XYZ file of C-alpha atoms in Angstrom:
555
model
C 13.354 -76.418 -12.431
C 17.088 -76.703 -11.721
C 16.774 -77.264 -7.636
C 20.416 -78.655 -7.006
C 23.957 -76.806 -7.546
C 25.545 -77.748 -10.491
C 23.942 -80.038 -12.471
C 23.738 -80.560 -16.179
C 19.358 -80.521 -17.352
C 19.029 -83.229 -20.436
C 15.904 -82.313 -22.380
C 14.775 -85.183 -24.726
C 12.536 -83.818 -27.153
C 12.351 -86.350 -29.834
C 13.670 -89.570 -29.594
C 11.933 -91.392 -27.189
C 9.646 -94.241 -27.149
C 10.091 -93.918 -31.170
C 11.792 -94.364 -33.553
C 12.606 -90.846 -35.420
C 12.109 -87.321 -34.329
C 15.631 -87.597 -32.488
C 16.280 -84.016 -31.111
C 17.786 -82.677 -27.552
C 18.319 -80.313 -25.105
C 21.234 -79.783 -22.814
C 21.770 -77.127 -20.468
C 24.334 -76.386 -18.558
C 23.423 -72.584 -15.828
C 22.285 -70.317 -19.137
C 23.699 -72.481 -21.590
C 21.696 -75.194 -23.822
C 22.777 -76.985 -26.546
C 21.186 -78.498 -29.105
C 21.905 -82.400 -30.644
C 20.163 -83.129 -33.286
C 17.213 -82.080 -34.743
C 15.010 -85.154 -37.037
C 11.367 -85.805 -38.188
C 9.268 -88.581 -37.791
C 6.971 -90.569 -40.332
C 3.154 -89.876 -39.685
C 1.653 -93.128 -38.752
C -1.479 -95.010 -40.058
C -3.741 -92.689 -38.111
C -2.198 -89.124 -38.558
C -4.557 -89.268 -41.751
C -3.419 -86.555 -44.272
C -0.070 -85.399 -42.131
C 3.391 -85.634 -44.076
C 5.397 -85.183 -41.343
C 5.862 -84.620 -37.794
C 8.371 -82.582 -36.152
C 9.615 -82.335 -32.727
C 7.869 -79.350 -30.527
C 10.251 -77.120 -29.259
C 7.869 -74.927 -27.225
C 10.855 -74.628 -24.441
C 14.266 -74.338 -27.121
C 12.140 -70.881 -28.284
C 10.835 -70.036 -24.766
C 15.110 -70.126 -23.935
C 15.849 -69.337 -27.340
C 18.923 -66.677 -25.893
C 20.830 -69.063 -24.058
C 20.432 -71.262 -26.956
C 24.775 -71.304 -28.352
C 24.571 -74.004 -30.732
C 22.960 -77.329 -32.489
C 25.166 -80.232 -32.733
C 24.681 -82.980 -35.233
C 25.668 -87.227 -35.439
C 24.681 -87.578 -39.323
C 22.430 -87.302 -42.340
C 19.767 -89.161 -41.533
C 16.573 -88.121 -41.943
C 15.473 -88.736 -38.452
C 18.350 -87.079 -36.946
C 18.125 -83.797 -39.654
C 15.501 -83.525 -41.347
C 13.030 -81.404 -39.276
C 16.452 -78.723 -39.261
C 14.638 -76.276 -41.673
C 12.013 -76.016 -39.478
C 13.885 -75.333 -36.194
C 15.777 -73.206 -38.571
C 12.784 -70.803 -38.877
C 11.905 -70.740 -35.767
C 15.283 -69.765 -33.863
C 18.458 -69.184 -35.649
C 20.726 -71.632 -34.332
C 24.700 -71.757 -35.729
C 24.748 -75.866 -36.868
C 28.334 -77.706 -36.568
C 28.509 -81.440 -38.029
C 30.727 -83.263 -39.668
C 31.053 -82.262 -43.825
C 28.829 -85.091 -45.752
C 25.847 -84.265 -42.562
C 26.926 -80.542 -43.533
C 26.254 -81.121 -46.916
C 23.349 -82.773 -46.766
C 22.013 -80.130 -44.253
C 22.670 -76.992 -47.114
C 20.779 -79.217 -49.095
C 17.470 -78.916 -46.941
C 18.483 -75.076 -46.583
C 18.544 -75.457 -49.881
C 15.652 -76.344 -51.239
C 13.662 -74.236 -48.280
C 14.910 -70.559 -49.208
C 17.025 -70.380 -45.968
C 20.324 -71.007 -46.121
C 21.800 -67.041 -46.145
C 20.012 -67.203 -42.740
C 21.709 -69.628 -41.059
C 25.427 -70.254 -39.947
C 26.626 -73.732 -40.000
C 30.096 -74.708 -39.585
C 31.905 -77.753 -40.658
C 33.646 -79.939 -37.076
C 36.605 -82.225 -38.261
C 36.683 -85.893 -36.313
C 38.463 -85.419 -32.978
C 37.812 -81.124 -33.102
C 36.700 -79.933 -29.839
C 34.480 -76.513 -30.448
C 33.494 -74.448 -27.444
C 29.663 -73.064 -26.402
C 29.276 -71.276 -23.807
C 30.459 -72.968 -20.634
C 29.815 -76.660 -22.523
C 32.186 -78.405 -25.129
C 31.561 -80.585 -27.801
C 33.873 -83.477 -28.819
C 33.093 -85.350 -31.887
C 34.370 -88.636 -32.213
C 34.527 -91.143 -35.287
C 32.178 -93.796 -35.729
C 30.651 -95.853 -38.375
C 26.757 -96.066 -39.224
C 25.030 -96.847 -42.774
C 25.865 -93.086 -43.621
C 29.803 -91.794 -43.762
C 30.764 -88.771 -41.805
C 29.187 -90.091 -38.162
C 29.878 -88.494 -35.502
C 29.496 -89.775 -31.622
C 29.842 -87.046 -28.867
C 32.040 -86.026 -25.732
C 29.889 -83.460 -24.036
C 32.007 -81.662 -21.360
C 30.235 -79.192 -18.937
C 31.545 -78.334 -15.328
C 29.053 -81.330 -14.176
C 30.657 -83.913 -15.537
C 31.512 -85.394 -19.063
C 28.278 -86.727 -21.167
C 29.541 -89.335 -23.556
C 26.374 -89.198 -26.121
C 26.960 -92.683 -29.628
C 24.693 -90.975 -31.737
C 23.349 -93.741 -34.002
C 26.623 -96.481 -34.113
C 27.966 -99.520 -35.305
C 31.368 -100.660 -34.835
C 32.095 -101.838 -38.495
C 35.905 -102.707 -38.943
C 35.720 -102.889 -42.394
C 33.361 -99.879 -43.484
C 33.272 -99.216 -47.220
C 34.163 -95.233 -46.590
C 36.826 -93.369 -44.270
C 38.189 -95.072 -40.911
C 37.178 -97.189 -38.198
C 35.174 -96.279 -34.874
C 37.771 -94.262 -32.546
C 37.177 -96.768 -29.500
C 40.722 -95.232 -28.227
C 38.790 -92.843 -27.680
C 36.159 -94.067 -25.812
C 38.762 -95.720 -23.318
C 40.488 -91.988 -23.142
C 37.121 -90.441 -22.210
C 36.188 -93.696 -19.357
C 39.725 -93.672 -18.015
C 38.991 -90.036 -17.354
C 35.722 -90.580 -16.362
C 32.593 -90.345 -17.857
C 29.276 -89.030 -16.442
C 26.298 -89.575 -18.113
C 26.351 -92.059 -21.183
C 23.250 -91.555 -23.620
C 23.648 -94.441 -26.035
C 21.273 -95.937 -29.590
C 19.153 -98.986 -28.601
C 18.232 -99.063 -32.043
C 18.775 -102.891 -31.935
C 18.827 -103.523 -28.038
C 16.911 -106.736 -28.727
C 19.463 -108.368 -31.059
C 22.401 -110.509 -29.388
C 25.822 -111.182 -31.067
C 27.039 -108.433 -33.467
C 25.910 -106.470 -36.619
C 27.371 -107.533 -39.480
C 30.155 -105.656 -41.514
C 28.597 -103.422 -44.254
C 31.258 -104.758 -47.039
C 29.242 -108.420 -46.340
C 25.831 -106.404 -48.118
C 28.617 -105.829 -51.410
C 29.378 -109.496 -51.808
C 26.358 -110.713 -51.863
C 25.014 -107.546 -54.144
C 28.034 -108.904 -56.732
C 26.841 -112.810 -56.366
C 23.442 -111.671 -57.578
C 24.781 -109.783 -60.638
C 27.388 -112.509 -61.442
C 24.109 -115.281 -61.094
C 21.862 -112.616 -62.851
C 24.259 -111.215 -66.307
C 21.078 -111.879 -68.582
C 18.780 -110.352 -66.760
C 17.735 -106.626 -66.036
C 18.597 -105.756 -61.977
C 17.183 -103.218 -59.724
C 17.951 -102.035 -56.547
C 15.877 -100.845 -54.250
C 17.582 -99.168 -51.024
C 18.073 -96.312 -48.716
C 18.979 -93.248 -50.651
C 20.408 -92.188 -47.832
C 23.032 -95.222 -46.928
C 25.702 -93.849 -49.642
C 28.152 -97.303 -49.089
C 25.464 -98.853 -50.226
C 24.979 -97.283 -53.988
C 28.571 -97.155 -53.775
C 29.141 -101.112 -53.652
C 26.021 -101.517 -56.061
C 27.975 -99.327 -58.213
C 31.004 -101.013 -57.919
C 29.637 -104.441 -59.389
C 27.694 -102.094 -62.068
C 31.206 -101.560 -63.438
C 32.806 -105.120 -62.725
C 30.180 -106.527 -64.791
C 30.188 -104.095 -67.567
C 27.082 -102.489 -66.843
C 25.711 -99.141 -66.775
C 23.823 -97.859 -63.756
C 21.084 -95.259 -63.920
C 19.923 -93.103 -60.609
C 16.526 -93.371 -59.816
C 14.185 -90.999 -57.800
C 14.866 -87.940 -56.017
C 16.080 -87.944 -53.018
C 18.697 -90.357 -54.227
C 19.224 -89.008 -57.321
C 20.600 -85.049 -55.138
C 22.284 -87.438 -52.018
C 24.295 -89.257 -54.723
C 25.790 -85.426 -56.193
C 25.626 -84.535 -52.975
C 28.227 -86.828 -51.801
C 29.831 -87.638 -55.684
C 31.096 -83.019 -55.115
C 32.001 -84.159 -51.472
C 34.272 -87.095 -52.315
C 32.295 -89.252 -50.801
C 31.433 -91.611 -53.240
C 33.712 -92.473 -56.359
C 31.879 -93.185 -59.427
C 34.212 -94.161 -63.008
C 34.048 -92.583 -66.179
C 30.686 -93.621 -67.879
C 29.303 -96.249 -65.523
C 26.192 -92.849 -64.408
C 23.839 -92.754 -67.691
C 20.996 -90.586 -67.702
C 17.485 -92.719 -67.095
C 16.470 -91.310 -70.849
C 19.739 -92.857 -72.450
C 18.864 -95.928 -70.994
C 16.913 -97.020 -73.983
C 20.344 -97.215 -75.647
C 21.448 -99.963 -74.151
C 20.003 -103.764 -73.531
C 18.060 -104.120 -70.635
C 21.024 -106.869 -69.389
C 23.796 -103.988 -69.186
C 21.631 -102.161 -67.174
C 21.263 -101.719 -62.503
C 18.164 -99.206 -61.760
C 19.641 -97.488 -58.112
C 16.115 -96.327 -56.649
C 14.364 -95.356 -53.309
C 11.324 -97.097 -52.784
C 12.656 -100.565 -51.003
C 9.805 -99.108 -47.894
C 6.626 -99.698 -50.111
C 6.141 -95.776 -50.151
C 3.447 -94.872 -52.148
C 5.417 -92.549 -54.010
C 8.627 -93.650 -54.631
C 10.764 -95.193 -57.599
C 9.803 -98.491 -56.941
C 6.385 -98.617 -55.459
C 5.670 -96.962 -59.320
C 7.335 -99.364 -61.648
C 5.043 -102.049 -59.880
C 2.125 -99.843 -60.525
C 2.839 -99.501 -63.815
C 3.259 -95.668 -63.291
C 5.986 -94.837 -63.696
C 6.523 -92.698 -67.034
C 10.160 -93.367 -67.237
C 10.512 -97.578 -66.318
C 8.516 -100.489 -67.500
C 8.389 -103.690 -65.516
C 10.042 -106.434 -67.566
C 9.661 -109.916 -66.934
C 12.481 -111.953 -66.324
C 13.516 -108.451 -64.151
C 15.513 -109.236 -61.044
C 14.399 -106.632 -58.232
C 16.620 -106.180 -55.124
C 15.617 -105.090 -51.889
C 18.566 -103.646 -49.880
C 16.600 -102.542 -47.278
C 15.000 -104.597 -44.489
C 11.442 -102.932 -44.104
C 11.109 -100.084 -41.240
C 8.599 -100.686 -37.824
C 5.326 -100.355 -38.772
C 6.126 -100.868 -42.519
C 5.826 -104.171 -43.432
C 2.483 -104.393 -45.143
C 3.687 -102.474 -47.304
C 6.910 -104.440 -48.231
C 5.472 -107.592 -49.172
C 2.242 -105.987 -50.794
C 5.637 -104.718 -52.726
C 7.237 -107.446 -53.553
C 3.507 -109.328 -54.437
C 2.685 -107.192 -57.214
C 6.395 -106.990 -58.343
C 6.434 -111.002 -58.318
C 2.851 -110.859 -59.772
C 4.130 -108.775 -62.517
C 7.057 -111.406 -63.972
C 9.628 -110.133 -61.496
C 11.869 -111.770 -59.251
C 12.287 -110.383 -55.667
C 15.608 -111.126 -53.722
C 15.045 -109.455 -50.200
C 17.114 -112.547 -47.456
C 20.698 -111.340 -46.892
C 20.636 -107.690 -48.737
C 21.241 -105.771 -45.875
C 22.845 -105.205 -42.954
C 21.765 -102.618 -40.074
C 23.800 -99.357 -39.251
C 23.294 -100.129 -35.582
C 24.742 -101.619 -32.804
C 23.979 -104.826 -31.217
C 24.045 -106.452 -27.896
C 28.064 -106.994 -27.450
C 29.073 -103.411 -29.163
C 26.658 -101.409 -26.828
C 28.672 -103.476 -23.816
C 31.907 -103.144 -25.350
C 30.954 -98.976 -25.510
C 30.025 -99.488 -21.872
C 32.678 -101.414 -20.854
C 35.334 -98.898 -22.683
C 33.376 -95.509 -21.061
C 32.705 -97.168 -18.135
C 29.667 -94.466 -16.796
C 28.563 -93.235 -13.678
C 24.527 -92.843 -15.166
C 22.870 -94.109 -18.802
C 20.330 -92.839 -20.258
C 18.971 -95.786 -23.084
C 17.891 -93.311 -26.433
C 16.512 -93.478 -29.156
C 14.240 -96.052 -29.933
C 11.047 -97.270 -28.700
C 9.602 -98.378 -24.330
C 10.581 -102.044 -25.452
C 14.075 -100.624 -26.838
C 15.248 -98.220 -24.019
C 13.944 -101.192 -21.230
C 15.925 -103.896 -22.700
C 18.953 -101.484 -22.851
C 18.111 -100.572 -19.036
C 18.825 -103.941 -18.359
C 22.219 -104.080 -20.880
C 23.915 -101.817 -18.828
C 22.398 -103.568 -15.286
C 24.545 -106.399 -16.634
C 27.248 -103.885 -17.359
C 27.795 -103.411 -14.071
C 25.476 -99.772 -13.589
C 22.737 -99.381 -10.517
C 20.229 -99.439 -11.258
C 18.910 -95.833 -9.427
C 22.211 -94.607 -11.760
C 19.470 -96.402 -14.912
C 17.036 -94.035 -16.309
C 14.369 -94.301 -19.006
C 12.803 -91.061 -20.042
C 9.566 -90.022 -22.141
C 10.598 -87.251 -24.513
C 9.853 -84.323 -22.217
C 11.127 -85.314 -19.309
C 13.864 -83.881 -17.674
C 17.000 -85.334 -16.241
C 19.135 -83.478 -13.862
C 22.697 -84.968 -13.597
C 25.715 -84.175 -11.088
C 28.128 -86.588 -8.965
C 25.423 -86.757 -6.440
C 22.058 -85.951 -8.196
C 20.664 -87.926 -11.088
C 16.274 -87.872 -10.749
C 13.735 -86.450 -13.255
C 12.404 -82.103 -11.879
C 10.071 -81.465 -14.674
C 8.753 -81.606 -17.670
C 9.098 -79.554 -21.359
C 6.222 -79.525 -23.748
C 7.174 -82.403 -26.221
C 4.249 -83.752 -28.295
C 4.860 -83.787 -32.076
C 4.444 -81.064 -34.071
C 2.348 -82.319 -37.181
C 3.535 -80.228 -40.544
C 0.619 -80.659 -43.604
C 1.610 -79.215 -46.459
C 2.164 -75.995 -45.864
C 1.133 -75.714 -42.600
C 3.276 -76.403 -39.302
C 1.480 -77.342 -36.411
C -1.793 -75.874 -37.928
C -2.992 -79.181 -37.862
C -3.750 -81.045 -33.742
C -4.993 -83.653 -32.478
C -8.460 -82.130 -32.487
C -8.319 -81.723 -36.372
C -6.760 -85.358 -36.808
C -10.022 -87.528 -34.536
C -12.465 -85.266 -36.986
C -10.086 -86.917 -39.604
C -11.049 -90.314 -38.477
C -14.396 -89.500 -37.490
C -14.366 -88.691 -41.582
C -13.138 -91.730 -42.799
C -14.717 -94.274 -40.605
C -18.521 -92.576 -40.448
C -18.042 -90.264 -43.629
C -20.399 -86.871 -43.565
C -23.692 -85.709 -43.867
C -24.334 -82.375 -44.511
C -27.586 -80.425 -43.234
C -28.486 -76.633 -45.256
C -31.650 -75.044 -43.650
C -32.407 -72.002 -44.711
C -34.669 -69.235 -41.661
C -37.156 -66.296 -41.882
C -35.371 -63.506 -40.373
C -37.367 -62.905 -36.667
C -39.743 -65.753 -37.350
C -37.170 -68.539 -37.522
C -39.615 -69.829 -40.292
C -38.229 -72.657 -42.403
C -38.364 -70.739 -46.216
C -36.135 -73.535 -47.597
C -34.504 -76.708 -46.930
C -33.862 -78.829 -44.963
C -31.464 -79.768 -47.839
C -29.054 -82.834 -47.140
C -25.661 -84.283 -49.022
C -24.037 -87.599 -47.708
C -20.376 -88.012 -48.488
C -18.827 -91.250 -47.435
C -22.024 -92.141 -45.253
C -24.457 -93.454 -47.680
C -25.322 -92.756 -52.032
C -27.732 -90.249 -51.987
C -29.894 -91.356 -54.856
C -30.060 -94.952 -53.513
C -30.970 -94.367 -50.003
C -33.647 -92.142 -50.989
C -36.096 -93.377 -47.956
C -33.934 -92.874 -45.251
C -32.633 -89.099 -46.621
C -36.073 -88.655 -46.573
C -36.768 -89.514 -42.809
C -33.477 -87.109 -41.601
C -35.715 -83.806 -43.787
C -38.178 -85.160 -41.854
C -36.769 -85.160 -38.502
C -34.968 -82.085 -39.156
C -37.548 -80.434 -39.493
C -39.567 -81.344 -36.255
C -36.257 -80.135 -34.232
C -36.675 -76.996 -36.224
C -40.343 -76.433 -35.998
C -40.557 -77.781 -31.912
C -37.063 -75.511 -31.460
C -38.223 -72.670 -32.666
C -41.956 -72.587 -31.254
C -40.732 -72.535 -27.803
C -38.611 -69.242 -28.848
C -34.945 -70.606 -29.503
C -32.956 -68.214 -32.140
C -29.050 -69.393 -30.655
C -28.386 -70.802 -34.513
C -25.596 -72.948 -31.944
C -28.507 -74.523 -30.341
C -30.620 -75.436 -32.844
C -27.400 -76.881 -34.413
C -27.134 -79.177 -31.291
C -30.503 -79.657 -31.276
C -30.480 -80.901 -35.053
C -27.068 -82.740 -34.344
C -28.009 -85.005 -31.315
C -31.622 -85.365 -32.774
C -29.879 -87.385 -36.440
C -27.223 -88.457 -34.918
C -29.952 -91.423 -32.190
C -32.154 -91.345 -35.461
C -29.061 -92.811 -37.585
C -27.422 -94.564 -34.964
C -30.667 -96.524 -34.435
C -31.164 -96.929 -38.325
C -27.796 -98.227 -38.863
C -25.589 -98.720 -36.196
C -23.132 -95.800 -37.740
C -22.820 -91.923 -36.709
C -21.489 -89.941 -39.906
C -19.933 -86.881 -38.846
C -23.430 -84.268 -38.541
C -22.598 -80.545 -39.938
C -25.627 -78.550 -40.253
C -25.853 -75.222 -41.855
C -27.942 -72.498 -40.861
C -28.739 -69.365 -43.278
C -31.138 -66.740 -42.008
C -32.852 -64.544 -44.860
C -35.153 -60.997 -44.612
C -37.909 -62.674 -46.340
């Protein structure tokens, strides 16, 4: 596949034409590094699916060449698939401190932490992975310890921004290292791979501290009300600001939601969040305090059915009951596709007597247009490869890159699975690898494919009809049945005439087929399905899934 001598391959296995599932392979010769191992959450059409993870077929086929995985930050769409990848490949992992803490929690949950080699990397540190070296550069994002990567290959330097924004007043840690981006630009950047999530938004992304001010005002204005704040569990800086405001106004903070509790524990142990003594109390102790002296910090800002806030809203939470007058703050913006679930949640909370605040309570963790232009101005890349976004984001990003002086022929909008080869003289897609996403359903990984999903959609839309027949071995004479069971199609007791007609049709088909010497069960089943499908469509204009079951006995 590598037809250009001295080229580096860039192979996105996820993260393009979608939000989430970020995973990219960088290959030079016989050395491969993997950037991130994220998951995405299922679309509405993926019935019963829990998670979607990258297809790592190419990595498994080239496992001997993999030198390590470098991780930009600790969000689910960048680390959520790591346990599944590690079970297959056992790749050494390199990341910053908090990111590693979150990864280790996942590896522990999957009982594989002792099988995985792990290395914590500091900002400014460069690690050697075969013929490729990787430098970690400080950036800002909605989680601490986020990093951009400078990837040094014999073909040239690749800069990968990770998810980033430019925040001059971060809640925790230092300001993005713009100087380092400038230094790399002076030395020569061959390829820039930059975050596209907010490329459609003009201007700059506001500082995280702006949200802290809003939350502070809300607590001040609602001193006589209980406050419930829902936010992303991984936004440690947001949680820190909520705790600061709770402390300032003499309230106790109660944390609810498994992922929220887990991440706060990890961040607290590693020193990324400061919780004053006697501020955080257990949820069971909340009953000992007046409601106006409490702030609940929960998950569920995206309207997820099983998250804490949804359970509070529909009165199924076993520890928290909504009180009329509660002030609920949604400190997040809806992820694209979640809007309906979020607004349904708001409606339900308001109907129960809560006041929901969701305007000006969130800032993004991703760079807007002017911040992206700044990175282009500093790095002056020869080539541009927009990453981390849906197709419309990537297309808009390509336009921005051209506006910043990158020639159109040096900008590539790719799809997952494309193999891009890059060098000073070469910039072209030369092949494809499998990259369709793998479904995780319960404990099953990859055992549910498109055919199963299609069957589930069929069942959900049209229901099921089971036809059971017992035939005499040798003669094919019907001994019992046909018995018909309907699920999700019609209620049998209210459609007896229709069911009786179905039985008559099955009888006719079996008699006709066995009468002409057909004994192959598959042919009998196909004939039953065809006849019933045609009849039911004519009668009901519906197409249930028809499942014939034929038993054969000696008589």
